[in-house]
CSV table of C-alpha atoms in Angstrom, one decimal:
chain,number,residue,atom,x,y,z
X,33,MET,CA,0.0,0.0,0.0
X,34,LEU,CA,1.5,3.4,-1.0
X,35,LEU,CA,0.8,6.0,1.6
X,36,SER,CA,2.2,9.5,2.2
X,37,LEU,CA,2.1,11.4,5.5
X,38,GLU,CA,2.5,15.0,6.5
X,39,LEU,CA,3.0,15.7,10.2
X,40,THR,CA,2.7,18.8,12.3
X,41,GLU,CA,2.9,18.8,16.1
X,42,THR,CA,-0.8,18.1,16.5
X,43,GLU,CA,-2.3,17.0,13.1
X,44,ALA,CA,-1.5,14.5,10.4
X,45,LYS,CA,-2.6,14.2,6.7
X,46,LEU,CA,-2.5,10.6,5.5
X,47,ARG,CA,-2.8,10.3,1.8
X,48,ARG,CA,-3.3,7.4,-0.7
X,49,GLN,CA,-3.3,8.7,-4.3
X,50,SER,CA,-5.9,11.5,-4.4
X,51,GLN,CA,-7.6,10.5,-1.1
X,52,GLN,CA,-6.8,12.0,2.2
X,53,ILE,CA,-7.4,11.2,5.9
X,54,LEU,CA,-7.0,13.7,8.7
X,55,GLY,CA,-5.7,12.4,12.0
X,56,LYS,CA,-4.4,13.5,15.4
X,57,VAL,CA,-0.8,13.3,16.5
X,58,SER,CA,0.3,12.5,20.0
X,59,LYS,CA,3.9,12.2,21.2
X,60,THR,CA,4.8,8.9,22.8
X,61,GLY,CA,8.5,9.5,23.1
X,62,ALA,CA,11.3,11.7,21.9
X,63,GLN,CA,11.2,10.3,18.4
X,64,THR,CA,8.0,8.3,18.3
X,65,VAL,CA,4.5,9.5,17.4
X,66,THR,CA,1.1,7.9,17.2
X,67,VAL,CA,-1.4,9.1,14.6
X,68,THR,CA,-5.0,8.2,15.3
X,69,PHE,CA,-7.7,8.5,12.6
X,70,PRO,CA,-11.5,8.0,12.4
X,71,GLY,CA,-13.3,5.5,10.2
X,72,ASN,CA,-12.8,6.1,6.4
X,73,LEU,CA,-13.0,4.2,3.1
X,74,ILE,CA,-9.3,4.1,2.6
X,75,VAL,CA,-8.0,2.1,5.5
X,76,GLY,CA,-10.8,2.2,8.1
X,77,ALA,CA,-10.5,3.5,11.6
X,78,GLY,CA,-7.3,2.9,13.5
X,79,GLU,CA,-3.8,4.2,14.3
X,80,LEU,CA,-0.3,4.5,12.9
X,81,LYS,CA,2.6,4.2,15.2
X,82,LEU,CA,5.9,5.6,13.9
X,83,LYS,CA,9.5,5.8,14.9
X,84,LEU,CA,11.3,8.7,13.3
X,85,SER,CA,15.0,8.7,12.3
X,86,ASP,CA,17.5,10.4,10.0
X,87,SER,CA,16.5,8.0,7.2
X,88,GLY,CA,12.8,8.6,7.5
X,89,ALA,CA,9.9,6.9,9.4
X,90,GLU,CA,8.9,3.3,10.0
X,91,GLY,CA,6.2,1.7,12.1
X,92,ARG,CA,2.9,-0.2,12.1
X,93,LEU,CA,-0.5,0.5,10.7
X,94,THR,CA,-3.4,-1.1,12.6
X,95,SER,CA,-6.9,-0.4,11.4
X,96,ASN,CA,-10.3,-2.1,10.6
X,97,PHE,CA,-9.0,-3.1,7.1
X,98,TYR,CA,-5.2,-3.5,7.5
X,99,LYS,CA,-2.4,-4.6,9.8
X,100,GLU,CA,0.9,-4.1,8.2
X,101,ASN,CA,4.4,-2.5,8.6
X,102,VAL,CA,5.0,0.8,6.9
X,103,ARG,CA,8.1,2.7,6.0
X,104,GLY,CA,8.7,6.1,4.3
X,105,LYS,CA,10.6,9.3,4.0
X,106,LEU,CA,9.9,12.2,6.4
X,107,ASN,CA,10.5,15.9,5.8
X,108,LEU,CA,11.9,16.6,9.3
X,109,THR,CA,15.4,17.2,10.6
X,110,SER,CA,15.9,14.3,12.9
X,111,PRO,CA,17.5,15.1,16.3
X,112,VAL,CA,20.6,13.5,17.7
X,113,GLN,CA,21.7,13.2,21.2
X,114,PRO,CA,24.7,15.2,22.5
X,115,SER,CA,27.7,13.0,22.2
X,116,ASN,CA,30.2,14.6,24.6
X,117,VAL,CA,30.2,16.0,28.2
X,118,PRO,CA,29.0,19.6,27.8
X,119,ALA,CA,31.9,22.0,28.0
X,120,VAL,CA,31.9,25.0,30.3
X,121,ASN,CA,31.8,27.8,27.8
X,122,GLY,CA,32.7,30.2,30.6
X,123,PRO,CA,33.8,31.8,32.6
X,124,GLY,CA,32.6,30.5,36.0
X,125,PHE,CA,31.9,27.4,38.1
X,126,LYS,CA,34.7,25.4,36.5
X,127,ALA,CA,35.5,23.5,39.7
X,128,LEU,CA,32.0,22.3,40.5
X,129,GLY,CA,31.6,19.5,37.9
X,130,LEU,CA,28.3,21.0,36.6
X,131,ALA,CA,29.1,19.8,33.1
X,132,ALA,CA,29.1,16.2,34.2
X,133,MET,CA,25.8,16.8,36.0
X,134,LEU,CA,24.3,18.0,32.8
X,135,THR,CA,25.4,14.9,30.9
X,136,ALA,CA,24.0,12.6,33.7
X,137,GLU,CA,20.6,14.3,33.3
X,138,LYS,CA,20.7,14.3,29.5
X,139,THR,CA,20.7,18.1,29.3
X,140,ALA,CA,22.2,19.8,26.3
X,141,GLY,CA,22.8,23.3,27.7
X,142,ALA,CA,22.5,25.6,30.7
X,143,SER,CA,23.0,29.2,31.7
X,144,VAL,CA,24.0,29.8,35.4
X,145,ALA,CA,24.6,32.9,37.5
X,146,ARG,CA,25.4,33.5,41.1
X,147,ILE,CA,24.5,36.7,43.0
X,148,GLU,CA,26.7,37.9,45.8
X,149,GLY,CA,26.6,41.3,47.5
X,150,ASP,CA,23.7,42.3,45.3
X,151,LYS,CA,25.8,41.8,42.2
X,152,VAL,CA,26.2,39.1,39.6
X,153,ALA,CA,29.4,37.6,41.0
X,154,GLU,CA,29.9,34.6,38.8
X,155,GLU,CA,28.4,33.2,35.6
X,156,GLY,CA,28.8,30.1,33.5
X,157,PHE,CA,27.5,28.8,30.2
X,158,TYR,CA,27.3,25.1,29.4
X,159,GLY,CA,27.0,22.8,26.5
X,160,VAL,CA,24.9,23.4,23.4
X,161,GLN,CA,21.8,25.3,22.4
X,162,ASN,CA,20.6,22.5,20.2
X,163,ALA,CA,21.8,18.9,20.4
X,164,ALA,CA,21.2,18.5,16.7
X,165,THR,CA,23.4,21.4,15.6
X,166,GLY,CA,26.0,21.6,18.3
X,167,ASP,CA,25.9,25.4,18.5
X,168,PRO,CA,27.4,26.3,21.9
X,169,VAL,CA,25.6,28.1,24.7
X,170,THR,CA,27.1,31.6,25.1
X,171,ALA,CA,26.6,34.7,27.2
X,172,THR,CA,24.0,35.8,24.6
X,173,SER,CA,22.1,32.5,24.2
X,174,LEU,CA,18.5,33.2,25.4
X,175,PHE,CA,16.4,30.6,27.3
X,176,GLN,CA,12.7,30.6,27.9
X,177,ALA,CA,12.1,31.8,31.4
X,178,GLY,CA,8.5,30.5,31.7
X,179,GLY,CA,7.0,31.4,35.0
X,180,MET,CA,10.2,33.1,36.2
X,181,GLY,CA,9.2,35.9,33.7
X,182,SER,CA,6.0,36.5,35.6
X,183,VAL,CA,8.0,38.0,38.4
X,184,LEU,CA,9.0,40.8,36.0
X,185,THR,CA,5.3,41.4,35.1
X,186,CYS,CA,4.4,41.8,38.7
X,187,LEU,CA,7.4,44.1,39.4
X,188,ALA,CA,6.5,46.2,36.3
X,189,ALA,CA,3.0,46.7,37.7
X,190,LEU,CA,4.4,47.8,41.0
X,191,LYS,CA,6.8,50.2,39.4
X,192,LEU,CA,4.0,51.7,37.3
X,193,ALA,CA,1.8,52.0,40.4
X,194,GLY,CA,4.6,53.8,42.1
X,195,GLN,CA,4.8,56.3,39.2
X,196,GLY,CA,1.0,56.9,39.4
X,197,LYS,CA,0.4,55.2,36.0
X,198,LEU,CA,-1.6,52.2,37.4
X,199,ASP,CA,-4.1,52.0,40.2
X,200,LEU,CA,-3.7,48.6,41.9
X,201,THR,CA,-7.1,49.0,43.7
X,202,SER,CA,-9.0,49.3,40.4
X,203,THR,CA,-11.1,46.3,39.5
X,204,VAL,CA,-10.1,44.2,36.5
X,205,LEU,CA,-13.5,44.8,34.9
X,206,GLU,CA,-13.0,48.5,35.0
X,207,ILE,CA,-10.1,48.0,32.6
X,208,LEU,CA,-11.3,44.9,30.8
X,209,PRO,CA,-15.1,44.9,30.7
X,210,GLU,CA,-15.1,42.3,28.0
X,211,LEU,CA,-13.9,39.6,30.4
X,212,HIS,CA,-16.5,37.3,32.0
X,213,LEU,CA,-15.6,37.8,35.7
X,214,ALA,CA,-18.6,37.8,37.9
X,215,PRO,CA,-18.0,38.9,41.5
X,216,LYS,CA,-17.8,36.1,44.1
X,217,ASP,CA,-19.4,36.6,47.5
X,218,GLY,CA,-19.8,40.3,46.6
X,219,LYS,CA,-16.1,40.8,46.1
X,220,GLU,CA,-14.7,42.0,42.8
X,221,MET,CA,-11.3,41.1,41.4
X,222,ARG,CA,-8.8,44.0,41.7
X,223,ILE,CA,-5.5,44.4,39.9
X,224,LEU,CA,-3.6,44.0,43.2
X,225,TYR,CA,-5.0,40.5,43.5
X,226,LEU,CA,-3.4,39.6,40.2
X,227,VAL,CA,0.0,40.8,41.5
X,228,ARG,CA,-0.5,39.2,44.9
X,229,GLY,CA,-1.7,35.8,43.6
X,230,SER,CA,-5.1,36.1,45.2
X,231,SER,CA,-7.4,36.4,42.2
X,232,GLY,CA,-9.3,33.2,43.0
X,233,LEU,CA,-8.6,31.9,39.5
X,234,ASP,CA,-7.0,28.5,39.1
X,235,GLN,CA,-5.1,27.9,35.8
X,236,TYR,CA,-1.4,27.3,36.8
X,237,LYS,CA,0.4,27.2,33.4
X,238,PHE,CA,-0.2,27.2,29.7
X,239,ARG,CA,0.6,24.8,26.9
X,240,GLY,CA,1.6,27.4,24.3
X,241,TYR,CA,1.5,27.1,20.6
X,242,PRO,CA,3.8,25.4,18.0
X,243,ALA,CA,5.6,27.7,15.7
X,244,SER,CA,3.2,27.0,12.8
X,245,ALA,CA,0.1,28.1,14.7
X,246,ASN,CA,-1.8,31.3,14.2
X,247,PRO,CA,-3.5,31.8,17.6
X,248,PRO,CA,-6.2,34.3,18.7
X,249,SER,CA,-5.2,37.5,20.5
X,250,LEU,CA,-4.7,37.4,24.2
X,251,LEU,CA,-8.0,39.2,24.9
X,252,LYS,CA,-9.8,36.6,22.7
X,253,LEU,CA,-8.1,33.8,24.5
X,254,LEU,CA,-9.1,35.3,27.9
X,255,ALA,CA,-12.7,35.6,26.6
X,256,GLY,CA,-12.8,31.8,25.8
X,257,ALA,CA,-11.6,31.5,22.1
X,258,ASP,CA,-9.4,28.5,22.8
X,259,PRO,CA,-10.4,26.7,26.1
X,260,GLU,CA,-7.6,24.1,25.6
X,261,GLN,CA,-5.1,27.0,26.0
X,262,VAL,CA,-6.9,29.3,28.4
X,263,GLN,CA,-9.5,27.7,30.6
X,264,PRO,CA,-12.8,29.5,31.3
X,265,LEU,CA,-12.3,32.3,33.9
X,266,THR,CA,-13.9,30.5,36.8
X,267,LEU,CA,-13.4,31.6,40.4
X,268,VAL,CA,-12.6,28.6,42.4
X,269,ASP,CA,-11.1,30.3,45.5
X,270,ASN,CA,-12.1,33.2,47.6
X,271,VAL,CA,-11.1,36.5,45.9
X,272,GLY,CA,-8.4,38.2,48.0
X,273,GLU,CA,-7.2,35.0,49.6
X,274,GLN,CA,-3.6,34.3,48.5
X,275,THR,CA,-3.4,30.8,46.9
X,276,GLY,CA,-0.3,31.1,44.8
X,277,PHE,CA,1.1,32.7,41.7
X,278,LYS,CA,-0.8,31.0,38.9
X,279,GLY,CA,-0.2,31.8,35.3
X,280,ILE,CA,-3.7,33.1,34.6
X,281,ASN,CA,-3.0,36.0,37.0
X,282,HIS,CA,-0.1,37.2,34.9
X,283,ALA,CA,-1.8,36.8,31.6
X,284,ILE,CA,-4.7,39.0,32.7
X,285,LEU,CA,-2.2,41.5,34.2
X,286,GLN,CA,-0.5,41.6,30.8
X,287,ALA,CA,-3.8,42.6,29.2
X,288,VAL,CA,-4.5,45.2,32.0
X,289,LEU,CA,-1.1,46.8,31.4
X,290,GLU,CA,-1.6,46.9,27.6
X,291,LYS,CA,-5.1,48.4,27.9
X,292,THR,CA,-4.0,51.0,30.5
X,293,LEU,CA,-0.9,52.2,28.8
X,294,GLY,CA,-2.1,51.7,25.2
X,295,LYS,CA,1.2,50.0,24.2
X,296,PRO,CA,2.2,46.4,23.3
X,297,PHE,CA,3.4,44.4,26.3
X,298,PRO,CA,7.0,43.9,25.0
X,299,THR,CA,7.3,47.6,24.6
X,300,ILE,CA,6.0,48.2,28.1
X,301,MET,CA,8.4,45.7,29.7
X,302,SER,CA,11.3,47.1,27.7
X,303,GLU,CA,10.6,50.7,28.8
X,304,VAL,CA,9.7,49.9,32.4
X,305,LEU,CA,12.2,47.2,33.4
X,306,LEU,CA,14.5,45.8,30.8
X,307,LYS,CA,16.3,48.9,29.6
X,308,PRO,CA,16.4,50.7,33.0
X,309,LEU,CA,18.0,47.5,34.6
X,310,GLY,CA,20.4,46.9,31.8
X,311,LEU,CA,19.0,43.8,30.2
X,312,LEU,CA,20.5,44.3,26.8
X,313,HIS,CA,19.5,41.1,25.0
X,314,SER,CA,16.3,39.8,26.8
X,315,THR,CA,12.9,40.2,25.3
X,316,PHE,CA,9.2,39.6,25.8
X,317,ALA,CA,8.5,39.5,22.0
X,318,MET,CA,6.1,36.7,21.2
X,319,ARG,CA,8.1,35.7,18.1
X,320,PRO,CA,11.5,37.3,18.8
X,321,LYS,CA,13.6,38.2,15.8
X,322,VAL,CA,17.1,36.8,15.4
X,323,VAL,CA,19.6,39.7,15.7
X,324,SER,CA,23.3,39.7,15.4
X,325,GLY,CA,25.1,38.1,18.3
X,326,VAL,CA,21.9,36.8,20.0
X,327,SER,CA,20.6,33.2,19.7
X,328,PHE,CA,17.7,31.2,21.1
X,329,SER,CA,18.1,27.9,22.8
X,330,MET,CA,16.0,25.0,21.5
X,331,GLY,CA,13.9,23.0,24.0
X,332,HIS,CA,14.7,19.3,24.5
X,333,TYR,CA,12.8,16.2,25.6
X,334,GLU,CA,13.7,14.3,28.7
X,335,THR,CA,15.8,12.0,26.5
X,336,GLY,CA,18.1,14.9,25.6
X,337,GLU,CA,16.8,15.1,22.0
X,338,PRO,CA,15.6,18.5,20.5
X,339,LEU,CA,11.9,19.2,20.1
X,340,LEU,CA,10.8,17.8,16.7
X,341,PHE,CA,8.6,20.8,15.9
X,342,GLY,CA,10.6,23.5,17.7
X,343,ASN,CA,9.9,25.7,20.7
X,344,HIS,CA,6.4,26.8,21.6
X,345,PHE,CA,5.4,30.4,21.8
X,346,TYR,CA,3.0,32.0,24.2
X,347,PRO,CA,0.6,34.9,23.6
X,348,MET,CA,0.4,34.9,27.4
X,349,LEU,CA,3.7,36.8,27.5
X,350,GLY,CA,3.1,38.1,31.0
X,351,ASP,CA,3.5,34.6,32.3
X,352,SER,CA,5.5,32.5,29.9
X,353,GLY,CA,6.9,34.7,27.1
X,354,PHE,CA,10.2,36.0,28.5
X,355,TRP,CA,13.5,35.1,26.7
X,356,THR,CA,16.7,35.8,28.7
X,357,THR,CA,19.9,34.6,30.2
X,358,ALA,CA,20.7,33.7,33.8
X,359,PRO,CA,23.0,36.7,34.3
X,360,GLU,CA,20.5,39.2,32.8
X,361,ILE,CA,17.4,38.0,34.7
X,362,SER,CA,19.6,38.1,37.8
X,363,LYS,CA,19.7,41.9,37.5
X,364,VAL,CA,15.9,41.9,38.0
X,365,PHE,CA,16.1,39.5,41.0
X,366,ILE,CA,18.8,41.7,42.6
X,367,GLU,CA,16.4,44.7,42.5
X,368,ALA,CA,13.5,42.5,43.8
X,369,GLY,CA,15.7,41.4,46.7
X,370,ARG,CA,16.7,44.9,47.5
X,371,LEU,CA,13.0,45.9,47.4
X,372,ILE,CA,12.0,43.1,49.8
X,373,ALA,CA,14.9,43.8,52.1
X,374,GLY,CA,14.0,47.5,52.4
X,375,LYS,CA,17.1,48.7,50.6
X,376,SER,CA,17.2,51.4,47.9
X,377,ASN,CA,16.1,49.9,44.6
X,378,LYS,CA,15.0,50.7,41.0
X,379,ILE,CA,11.5,49.4,41.4
X,380,LEU,CA,9.9,51.5,44.2
X,381,PRO,CA,11.2,54.5,46.2
X,382,LYS,CA,10.9,54.2,49.9
X,383,ASN,CA,7.9,56.5,50.1
X,384,LYS,CA,6.0,54.0,48.0
X,385,ARG,CA,6.8,50.8,50.0
X,386,SER,CA,3.1,50.6,51.1
X,387,LEU,CA,2.4,49.3,47.6
X,388,LEU,CA,4.7,46.3,48.3
X,389,VAL,CA,2.9,45.7,51.5
X,390,LEU,CA,-0.4,45.8,49.6
X,391,VAL,CA,0.7,42.8,47.5
X,392,ASP,CA,2.5,40.8,50.2
X,393,GLY,CA,1.1,37.6,51.6
X,394,PRO,CA,2.0,34.3,53.4
X,395,LYS,CA,2.9,32.5,50.2
X,396,GLY,CA,5.0,35.3,48.7
X,397,VAL,CA,5.1,38.8,47.2
X,398,ALA,CA,4.9,40.1,43.7
X,399,GLY,CA,5.4,36.8,42.0
X,400,LEU,CA,8.2,35.6,44.3
X,401,VAL,CA,7.3,32.5,46.2
X,402,ARG,CA,8.3,32.6,49.9
X,403,GLY,CA,10.1,29.6,51.1
X,404,ASP,CA,11.8,28.6,54.4
X,405,GLY,CA,14.9,30.2,55.7
X,406,GLY,CA,14.4,33.6,54.0
X,407,VAL,CA,14.5,32.2,50.4
X,408,TYR,CA,12.4,33.3,47.5
X,409,TYR,CA,12.0,31.5,44.3
X,410,HIS,CA,9.8,30.9,41.2
X,411,GLY,CA,10.3,28.1,38.7
X,412,GLY,CA,9.9,28.4,34.9
X,413,ASP,CA,8.5,25.4,33.0
X,414,THR,CA,7.8,25.7,29.3
X,415,TYR,CA,7.5,23.2,26.5
X,416,GLY,CA,11.1,21.8,26.4
X,417,GLN,CA,12.8,24.2,28.9
X,418,PHE,CA,13.1,24.4,32.7
X,419,SER,CA,14.5,27.1,35.1
X,420,ASN,CA,14.5,28.2,38.7
X,421,PHE,CA,16.2,30.6,41.0
X,422,ALA,CA,16.9,30.9,44.8
X,423,LEU,CA,17.1,34.5,46.2
X,424,TYR,CA,18.0,35.5,49.7
X,425,PRO,CA,17.2,39.2,50.0
X,426,GLU,CA,18.5,39.8,53.5
X,427,LYS,CA,21.9,38.3,52.5
X,428,GLY,CA,22.0,39.8,49.1
X,429,THR,CA,22.8,36.3,47.6
X,430,GLY,CA,21.1,34.0,45.1
X,431,VAL,CA,21.5,31.6,42.2
X,432,VAL,CA,19.7,31.4,38.8
X,433,VAL,CA,19.7,28.3,36.6
X,434,MET,CA,18.2,28.0,33.1
X,435,THR,CA,18.3,24.8,31.1
X,436,ASN,CA,16.9,23.6,27.8
X,437,ARG,CA,15.4,20.3,28.9
X,438,VAL,CA,11.8,19.8,29.9
X,439,LYS,CA,10.9,18.7,33.5
X,440,ASN,CA,14.4,19.3,34.6
X,441,TRP,CA,13.7,20.0,38.3
X,442,ARG,CA,16.1,17.5,39.7
X,443,LEU,CA,19.2,18.8,37.8
X,444,VAL,CA,18.2,22.4,38.4
X,445,GLY,CA,17.8,21.7,42.1
X,446,GLN,CA,21.2,20.0,42.2
X,447,ILE,CA,22.9,23.0,40.5
X,448,LEU,CA,21.2,25.5,42.8
X,449,GLU,CA,22.5,23.5,45.8
X,450,ALA,CA,26.0,23.0,44.4
X,451,VAL,CA,26.5,26.7,43.6
X,452,GLN,CA,25.2,27.8,47.0
X,453,THR,CA,27.4,25.3,48.8
X,454,GLU,CA,30.4,26.5,46.9
X,455,ALA,CA,29.6,30.1,47.8
X,456,LYS,CA,29.5,29.3,51.6
X,457,GLU,CA,32.9,27.6,51.5
């Protein structure tokens, strides 16, 4: 049987001569996919399991009409695993053995920074941006910060409030009346609840879209245009009760800032935080352009192989859309730490500290999760990349780790601990 197959990340077109079947694609491994298709006159209902390789694809077709092996060519660049221990591309952390840790956890690359005395005291860049191409991670290789970027969104809102450009006590519906947000127990959602993590909404993170997608606008998503990406805005907790920094808060906060200031979110963030704090290469652009000297790390599966269809992008920029390096985002966390510790900072002047108190709570403040022993953190988990940081405001110390492998909490935790241990010795 002569068949041809076109694959995207979510859909498949199975053809036999002039006839076509549409199916759904699901990932079952780093280089294996399953295509399921409904009943049809060509092969009947069934599924096609494929293993992808450099030479093409092969697998098994099982349907009402047929059970047979299939083989064919595939128009995809097949990934390869990194072959060597990732090099430290410099300049720091050479004595810690972090490169070997990356290899053990099948991680192609990482960007690491250590904060000491409210300064970036040490930085290191490891391995490759893409295991298929071998391009090294450098000081200007950007990683997806995921939820870590939401801290910047909250800090920008605070800074704008301090400048009198945003009223944190305004209700969300005053700014965005098109959203379906009915009051709960007579209490309306206010902007400060988005910053504080006490909106009562429940969606923790977002799936994002593959590069080939053409998604609705953020406002349409918030209004219900794609429930698989943004769930209906349903209040599940008491409004005003801090339950945690969930992604939906920061997506709505993004829309609030755009509507209030009349500017695109990337422009707002560049003007309010990135440029003033000296983040020269970082960006909130949804589809960032490649510019000279700057590159973008590819996400990888848990096996260490690059994503078959590339990185996802996120219209919910305020939560998941930040591209940066560990040393650059450290500059923001330094100012956040100084703010929390009551030191002079570039976010709020001392006479506006009441705004910080307004968004503080038992679980954290302005997007920074409060842990034991004076530590603050917030992980970032996108499709194919994982990051986290540990910040000690009273000590003026911290560590930021960014990696290009999905669900990489174990390695990131090991690196955070190793760098902190070294700093104490």
